[in-house]
Coordinates of C-alpha atoms and ligand atoms in Angstrom, one line a residue:
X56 CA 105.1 -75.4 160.6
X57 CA 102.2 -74.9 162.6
X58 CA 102.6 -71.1 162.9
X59 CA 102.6 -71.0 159.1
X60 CA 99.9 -72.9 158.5
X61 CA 97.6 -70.6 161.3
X62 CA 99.5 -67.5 159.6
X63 CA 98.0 -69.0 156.3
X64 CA 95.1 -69.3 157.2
X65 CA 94.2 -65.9 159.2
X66 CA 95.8 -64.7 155.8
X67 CA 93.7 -66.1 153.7
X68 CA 90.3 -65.6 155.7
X69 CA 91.2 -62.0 155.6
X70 CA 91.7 -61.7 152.0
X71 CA 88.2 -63.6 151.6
X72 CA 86.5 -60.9 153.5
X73 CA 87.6 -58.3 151.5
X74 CA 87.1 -59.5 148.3
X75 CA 84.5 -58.1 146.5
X76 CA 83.3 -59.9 144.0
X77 CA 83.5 -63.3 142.3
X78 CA 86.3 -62.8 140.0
X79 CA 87.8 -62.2 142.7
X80 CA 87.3 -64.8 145.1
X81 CA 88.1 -67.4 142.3
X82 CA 92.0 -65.1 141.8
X83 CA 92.1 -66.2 145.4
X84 CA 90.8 -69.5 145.7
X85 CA 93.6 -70.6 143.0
X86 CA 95.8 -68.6 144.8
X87 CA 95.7 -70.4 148.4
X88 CA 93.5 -74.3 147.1
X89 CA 94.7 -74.2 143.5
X90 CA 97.3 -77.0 142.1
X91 CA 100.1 -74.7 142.9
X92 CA 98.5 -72.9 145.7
X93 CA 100.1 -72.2 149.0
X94 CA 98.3 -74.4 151.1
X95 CA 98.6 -77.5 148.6
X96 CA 102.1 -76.5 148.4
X97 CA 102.0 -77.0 152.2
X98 CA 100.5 -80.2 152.1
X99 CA 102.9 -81.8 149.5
X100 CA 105.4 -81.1 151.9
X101 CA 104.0 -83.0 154.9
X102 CA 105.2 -86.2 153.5
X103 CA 109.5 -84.7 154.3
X104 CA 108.6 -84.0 158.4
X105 CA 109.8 -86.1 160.6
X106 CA 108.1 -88.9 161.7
X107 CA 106.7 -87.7 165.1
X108 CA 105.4 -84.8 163.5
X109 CA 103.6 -85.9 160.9
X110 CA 100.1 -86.9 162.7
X111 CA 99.9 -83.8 164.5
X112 CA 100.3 -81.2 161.2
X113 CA 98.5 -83.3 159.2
X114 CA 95.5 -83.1 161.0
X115 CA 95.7 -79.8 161.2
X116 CA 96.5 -79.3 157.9
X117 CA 93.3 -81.0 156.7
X118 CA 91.6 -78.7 159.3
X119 CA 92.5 -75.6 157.4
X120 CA 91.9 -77.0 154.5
X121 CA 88.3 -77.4 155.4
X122 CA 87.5 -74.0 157.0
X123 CA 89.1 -72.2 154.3
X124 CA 87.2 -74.5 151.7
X125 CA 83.7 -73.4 153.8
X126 CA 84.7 -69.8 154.1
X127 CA 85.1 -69.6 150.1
X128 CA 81.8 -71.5 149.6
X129 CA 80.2 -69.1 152.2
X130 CA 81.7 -66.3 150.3
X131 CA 80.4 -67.8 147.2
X132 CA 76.6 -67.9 148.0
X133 CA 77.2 -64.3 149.5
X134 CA 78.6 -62.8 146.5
X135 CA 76.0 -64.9 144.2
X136 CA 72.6 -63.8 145.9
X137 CA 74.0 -60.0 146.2
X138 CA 74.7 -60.1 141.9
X139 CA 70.8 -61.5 142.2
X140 CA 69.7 -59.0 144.0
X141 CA 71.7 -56.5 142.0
X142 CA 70.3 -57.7 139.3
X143 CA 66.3 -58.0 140.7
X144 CA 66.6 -53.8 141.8
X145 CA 67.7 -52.6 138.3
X146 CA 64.2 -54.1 137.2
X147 CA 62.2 -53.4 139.8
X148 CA 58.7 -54.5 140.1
X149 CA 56.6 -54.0 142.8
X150 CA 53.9 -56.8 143.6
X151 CA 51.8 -54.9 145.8
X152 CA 51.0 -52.3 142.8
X153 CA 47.0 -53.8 141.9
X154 CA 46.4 -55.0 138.6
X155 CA 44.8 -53.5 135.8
X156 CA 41.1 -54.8 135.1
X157 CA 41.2 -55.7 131.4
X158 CA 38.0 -54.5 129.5
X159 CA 36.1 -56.9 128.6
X160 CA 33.0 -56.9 125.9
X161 CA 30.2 -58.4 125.2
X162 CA 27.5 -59.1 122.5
X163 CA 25.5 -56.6 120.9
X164 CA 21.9 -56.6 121.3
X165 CA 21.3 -57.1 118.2
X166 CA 23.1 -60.4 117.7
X167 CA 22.1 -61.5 121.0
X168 CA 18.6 -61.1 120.1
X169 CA 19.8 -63.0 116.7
X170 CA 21.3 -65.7 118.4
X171 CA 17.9 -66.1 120.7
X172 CA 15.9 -66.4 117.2
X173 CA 18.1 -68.4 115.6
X174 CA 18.1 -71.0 119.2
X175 CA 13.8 -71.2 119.2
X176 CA 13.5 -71.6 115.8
X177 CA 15.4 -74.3 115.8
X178 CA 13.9 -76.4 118.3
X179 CA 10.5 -76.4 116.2
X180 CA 12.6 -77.7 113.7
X181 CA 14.1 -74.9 111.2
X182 CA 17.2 -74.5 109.8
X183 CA 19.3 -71.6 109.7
X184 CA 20.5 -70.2 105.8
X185 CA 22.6 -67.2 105.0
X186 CA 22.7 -65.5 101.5
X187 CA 24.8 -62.5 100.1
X188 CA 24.3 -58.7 100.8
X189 CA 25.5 -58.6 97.1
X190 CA 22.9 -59.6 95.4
X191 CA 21.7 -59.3 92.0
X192 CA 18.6 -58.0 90.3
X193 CA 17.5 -61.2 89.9
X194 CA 16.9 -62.5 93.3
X195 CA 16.3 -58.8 94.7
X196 CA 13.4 -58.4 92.7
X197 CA 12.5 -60.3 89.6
X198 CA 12.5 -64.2 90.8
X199 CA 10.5 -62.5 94.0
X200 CA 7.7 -61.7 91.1
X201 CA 8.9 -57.9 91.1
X202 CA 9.3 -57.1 87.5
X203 CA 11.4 -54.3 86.3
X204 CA 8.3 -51.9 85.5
X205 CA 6.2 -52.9 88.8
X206 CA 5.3 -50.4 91.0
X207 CA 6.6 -52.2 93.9
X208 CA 9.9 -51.6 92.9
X209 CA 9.7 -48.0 93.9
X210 CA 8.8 -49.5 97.8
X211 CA 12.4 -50.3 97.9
X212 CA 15.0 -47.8 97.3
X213 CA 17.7 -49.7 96.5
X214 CA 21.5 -49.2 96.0
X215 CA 22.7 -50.2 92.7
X216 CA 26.1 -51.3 92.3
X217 CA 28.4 -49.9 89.6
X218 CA 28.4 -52.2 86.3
X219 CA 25.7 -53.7 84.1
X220 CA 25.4 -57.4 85.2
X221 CA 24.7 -60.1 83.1
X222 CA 21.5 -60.7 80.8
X223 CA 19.6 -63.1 83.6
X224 CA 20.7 -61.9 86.8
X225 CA 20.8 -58.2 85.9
X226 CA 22.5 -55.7 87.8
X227 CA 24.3 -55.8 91.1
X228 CA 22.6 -54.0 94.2
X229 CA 23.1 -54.3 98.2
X230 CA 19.9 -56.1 99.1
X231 CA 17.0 -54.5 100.0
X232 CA 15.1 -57.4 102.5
X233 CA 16.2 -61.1 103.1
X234 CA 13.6 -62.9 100.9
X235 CA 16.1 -63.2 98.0
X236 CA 17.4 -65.9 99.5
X237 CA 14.2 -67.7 99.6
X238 CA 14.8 -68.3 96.1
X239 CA 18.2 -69.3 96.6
X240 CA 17.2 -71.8 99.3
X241 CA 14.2 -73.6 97.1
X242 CA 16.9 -73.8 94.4
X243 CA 19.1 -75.4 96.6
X244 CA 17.2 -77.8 98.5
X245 CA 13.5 -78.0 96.5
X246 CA 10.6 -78.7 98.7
X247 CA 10.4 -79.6 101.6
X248 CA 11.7 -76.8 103.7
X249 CA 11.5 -74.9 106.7
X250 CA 14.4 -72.7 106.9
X251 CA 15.1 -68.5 108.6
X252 CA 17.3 -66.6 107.2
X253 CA 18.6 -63.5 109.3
X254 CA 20.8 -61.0 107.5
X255 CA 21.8 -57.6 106.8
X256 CA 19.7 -55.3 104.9
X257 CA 20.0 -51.8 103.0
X258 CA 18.1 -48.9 101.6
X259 CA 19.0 -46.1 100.2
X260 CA 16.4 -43.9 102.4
X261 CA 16.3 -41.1 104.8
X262 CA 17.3 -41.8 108.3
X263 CA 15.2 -41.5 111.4
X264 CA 14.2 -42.8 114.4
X265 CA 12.6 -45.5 113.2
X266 CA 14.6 -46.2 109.7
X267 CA 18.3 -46.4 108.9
X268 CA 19.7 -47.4 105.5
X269 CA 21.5 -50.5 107.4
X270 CA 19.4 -52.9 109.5
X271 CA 18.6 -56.7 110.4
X272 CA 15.3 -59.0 109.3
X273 CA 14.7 -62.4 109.5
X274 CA 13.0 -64.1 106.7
X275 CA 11.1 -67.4 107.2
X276 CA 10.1 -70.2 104.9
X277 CA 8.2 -73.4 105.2
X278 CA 7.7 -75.4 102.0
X279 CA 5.3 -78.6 102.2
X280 CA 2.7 -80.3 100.7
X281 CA 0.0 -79.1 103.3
X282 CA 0.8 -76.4 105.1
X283 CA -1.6 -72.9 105.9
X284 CA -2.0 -69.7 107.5
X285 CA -3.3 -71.4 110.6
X286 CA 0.7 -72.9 110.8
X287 CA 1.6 -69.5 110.4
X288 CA -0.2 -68.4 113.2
X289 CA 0.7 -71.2 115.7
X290 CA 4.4 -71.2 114.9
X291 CA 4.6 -66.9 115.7
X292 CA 2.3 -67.3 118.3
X293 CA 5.0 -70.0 120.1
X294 CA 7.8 -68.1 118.8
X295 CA 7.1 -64.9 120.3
X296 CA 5.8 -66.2 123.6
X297 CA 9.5 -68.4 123.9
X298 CA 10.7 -65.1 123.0
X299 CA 9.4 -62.7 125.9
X300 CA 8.5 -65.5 128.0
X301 CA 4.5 -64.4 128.1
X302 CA 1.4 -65.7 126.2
X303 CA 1.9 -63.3 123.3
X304 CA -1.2 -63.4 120.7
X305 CA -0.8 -62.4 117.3
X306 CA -3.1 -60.4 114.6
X307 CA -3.4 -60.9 110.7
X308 CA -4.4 -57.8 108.8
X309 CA -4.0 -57.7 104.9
X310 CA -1.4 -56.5 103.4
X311 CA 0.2 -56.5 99.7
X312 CA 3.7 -57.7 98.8
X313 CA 4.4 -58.9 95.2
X314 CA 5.7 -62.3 96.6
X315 CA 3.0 -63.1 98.6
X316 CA -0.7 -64.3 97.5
X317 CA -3.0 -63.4 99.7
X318 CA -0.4 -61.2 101.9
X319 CA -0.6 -60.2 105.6
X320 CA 0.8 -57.8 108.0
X321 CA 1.4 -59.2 111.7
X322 CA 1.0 -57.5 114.6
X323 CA 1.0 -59.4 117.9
X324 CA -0.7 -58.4 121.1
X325 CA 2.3 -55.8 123.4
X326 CA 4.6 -57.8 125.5
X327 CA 4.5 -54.9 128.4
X328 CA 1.1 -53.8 129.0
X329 CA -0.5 -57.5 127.8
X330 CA -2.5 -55.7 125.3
X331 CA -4.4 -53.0 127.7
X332 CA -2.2 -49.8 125.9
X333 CA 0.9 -48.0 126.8
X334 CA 3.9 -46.2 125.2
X335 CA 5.8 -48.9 123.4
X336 CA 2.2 -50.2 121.6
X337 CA 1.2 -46.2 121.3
X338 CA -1.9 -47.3 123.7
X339 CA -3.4 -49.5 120.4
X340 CA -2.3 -52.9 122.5
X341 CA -0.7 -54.2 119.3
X342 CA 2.8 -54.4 117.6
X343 CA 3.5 -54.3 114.4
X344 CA 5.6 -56.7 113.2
X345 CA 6.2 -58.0 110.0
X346 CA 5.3 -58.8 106.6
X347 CA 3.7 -62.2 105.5
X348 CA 1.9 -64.4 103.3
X349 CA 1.3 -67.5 101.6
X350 CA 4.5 -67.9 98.7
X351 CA 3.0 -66.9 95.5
X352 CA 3.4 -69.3 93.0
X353 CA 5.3 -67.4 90.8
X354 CA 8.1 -67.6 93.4
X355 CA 7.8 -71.3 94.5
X356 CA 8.1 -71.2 90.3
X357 CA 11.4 -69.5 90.3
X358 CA 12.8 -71.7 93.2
X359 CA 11.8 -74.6 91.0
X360 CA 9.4 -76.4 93.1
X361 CA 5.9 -77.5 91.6
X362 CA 3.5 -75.2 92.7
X363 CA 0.4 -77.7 92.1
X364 CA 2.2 -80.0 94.5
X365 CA 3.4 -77.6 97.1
X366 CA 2.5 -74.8 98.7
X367 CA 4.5 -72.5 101.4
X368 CA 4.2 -69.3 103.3
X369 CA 7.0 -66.8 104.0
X370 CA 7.5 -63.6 106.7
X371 CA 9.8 -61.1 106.9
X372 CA 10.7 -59.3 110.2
X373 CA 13.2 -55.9 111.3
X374 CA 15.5 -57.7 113.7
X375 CA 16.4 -54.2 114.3
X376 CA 13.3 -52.9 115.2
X377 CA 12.9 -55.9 117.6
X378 CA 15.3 -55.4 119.7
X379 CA 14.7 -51.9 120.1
X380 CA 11.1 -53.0 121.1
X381 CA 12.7 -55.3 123.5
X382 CA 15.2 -53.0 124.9
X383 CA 12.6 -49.9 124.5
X384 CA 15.0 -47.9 122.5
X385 CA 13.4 -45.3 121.0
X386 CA 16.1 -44.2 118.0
X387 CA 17.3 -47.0 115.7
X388 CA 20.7 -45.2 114.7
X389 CA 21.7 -45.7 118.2
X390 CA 22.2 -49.2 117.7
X391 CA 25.3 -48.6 115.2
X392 CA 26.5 -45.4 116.3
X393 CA 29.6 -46.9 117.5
X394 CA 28.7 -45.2 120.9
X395 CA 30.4 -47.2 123.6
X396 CA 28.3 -45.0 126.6
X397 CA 25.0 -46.5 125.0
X398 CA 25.9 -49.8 123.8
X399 CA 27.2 -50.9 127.4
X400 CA 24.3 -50.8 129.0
X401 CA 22.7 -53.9 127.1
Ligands
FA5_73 C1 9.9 -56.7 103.5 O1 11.1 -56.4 103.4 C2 9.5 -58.1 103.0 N1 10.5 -58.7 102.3 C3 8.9 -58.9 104.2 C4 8.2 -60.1 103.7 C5 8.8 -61.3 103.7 C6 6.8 -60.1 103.4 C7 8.2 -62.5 103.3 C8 6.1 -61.2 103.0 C9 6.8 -62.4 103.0 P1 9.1 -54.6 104.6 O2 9.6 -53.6 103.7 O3 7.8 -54.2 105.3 O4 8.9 -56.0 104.1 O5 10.2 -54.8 105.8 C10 10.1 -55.8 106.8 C11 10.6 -55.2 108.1 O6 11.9 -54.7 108.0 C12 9.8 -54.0 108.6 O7 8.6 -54.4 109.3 C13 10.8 -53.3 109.5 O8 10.8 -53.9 110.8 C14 12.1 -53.6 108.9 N2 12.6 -52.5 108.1 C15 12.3 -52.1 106.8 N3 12.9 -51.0 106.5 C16 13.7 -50.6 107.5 C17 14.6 -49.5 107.8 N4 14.9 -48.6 106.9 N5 15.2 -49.5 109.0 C18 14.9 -50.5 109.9 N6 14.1 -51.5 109.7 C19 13.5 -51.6 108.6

């Protein structure tokens, strides 16, 4: 008996080693451990030795039982972590291979400039509107005291859109400036306000360095019942020196818009050479900036605010032309030519 059993298990063990894969092993385990296996088979019959024996075979019995039991388990992991690795080479993927940077973007100039605008005007208190780049004949031109047969409507070449509109409102075109929406804003709100509006602009014109048929302004408003160009003056002055960071001083020369009464061009004094004259001023030591005025009361009519009560003034900026200023760019087309090389380097 005791020969059998060792001849079972060497037998066994042996068959273990060779088998190659888990199927296998499990063909074998039943075949030696299972219910009717030859070693349980063994063991049933312990119970017809005789007495004497009986201690000695079943003890070693119980000791083949366990090596065999550990030599299958051993097997097992064996066979497991092999399939794993098996497994982990068909998809290889090396870890010391660096990764790929992922591109990342950032804000255009212009809307970073925007942004920067939007952020000091409103800590002195001025809200932030938006209006459509659809806009009708109406608010383009006629409620801005631009009638149909004025001159000044041949300052703005203007794209029309296709259909006729209604009697009021007129025809549809892209707008030419942000001041529509000064209208739009009085309607809204009535008196008092103190709003900017930054937007998109187009005119149908020739492109150069300096003009493109796409580009950004920023309107402002202020509405009250005492108000001036003296808080005109103040409120650029601090705007523009939170802007570049430098005591900027600003100029008022006249200048004629339909919507304006009396009407002003700004300059202000040049951020780089602090008035003494260089490139970006053309050596005059002033910028010009924008169109202003005090709201003629034609407008403040059309926005439906009492014009014998209130009184406002209004400017008009080229983001665009800002932040070329700022960023001494000297051709505005650049700025939405799509051209990664340029853009990057703001
Ligand atoms: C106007 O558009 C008036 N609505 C401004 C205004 C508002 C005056 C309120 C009075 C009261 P103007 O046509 O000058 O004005 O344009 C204002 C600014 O827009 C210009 O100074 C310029 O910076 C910018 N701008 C005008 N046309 C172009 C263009 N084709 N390309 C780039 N910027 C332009």
């Amino acid at each position: 008996m005791e020969k059998k059993l060792k001849n079972l298990e060497e037998e066994c063990l042996k068959a273990v080693i060779k088998a190659e894969n888990l199927e296998e092993l499990k063909k074998l385990e039943i075949k030696y451990l299972g219910r009717k296996g030859k070693l349980t088979l063994i063991l049933r019959g312990l119970k017809d030795l005789p007495k004497e024996q009986k201690p000695l075979i079943g003890k070693l019995s119980n000791e083949v039982k366990n090596t065999l039991e550990k030599a299958f388990e051993e097997k097992k992991q064996k066979l497991e972590s092999a399939g794993i690795e098996k497994e982990l080479k068909k998809e290889f993927f090396d870890t010391t291979i660096p990764g790929k940077a992922r591109k990342i973007g950032h804000i255009h100039p212009i809307s970073r400039l925007q942004e920067e605008v939007e952020r000091i005007f409103s800590q002195m208190g001025f809200a932030i509107m938006d209006g459509p780049e659809a806009e009708s004949e109406y608010y383009n031109f006629e409620g801005l005291n631009i009638p149909e047969d004025h001159p000044a409507r041949d300052m703005q070449d203007t794209f029309f859109i296709k259909g006729k509109g209604d009697k009021k409102h007129g025809r549809m075109v892209l707008r030419t400036h942000t001041s529509p929406v000064q209208i739009r804003t009085m309607e809204k709100y009535g008196a008092p306000l103190r709003v900017i509006i930054p937007g998109r602009c187009f005119r149908y014109e020739a492109t150069d360095a300096s003009h493109d048929s796409t580009f950004y302004q920023v309107e402002g408003l202020l509405v009250d019942e005492k108000t001036s160009l003296g808080h005109l003056k103040g409120i650029l002055a601090e705007f523009l020196t939170r802007l570049f960071s430098k005591p900027v001083k600003i100029r008022f020369r006249p200048g004629y818009f339909p919507f304006v009464e009396p009407g002003l061009e700004v300059d202000f004094s040049c951020f780089i050479c602090k008035g003494k004259g260089c490139r970006v001023c053309k050596h005059t030591g002033w910028i010009e900036f924008m169109g202003a005025g005090m709201v003629h009361e034609n407008v403040l009519k059309s926005g439906g605010i009492d014009s014998k009560k209130y009184q406002g003034w209004a400017f008009g900026f080229g983001l665009t032309r800002l932040t070329m200023m700022r960023h001494e760019i000297d051709d505005i087309r650049l700025l939405t030519s799509g051209n990664l090389r340029f853009i990057k380097q703001f």
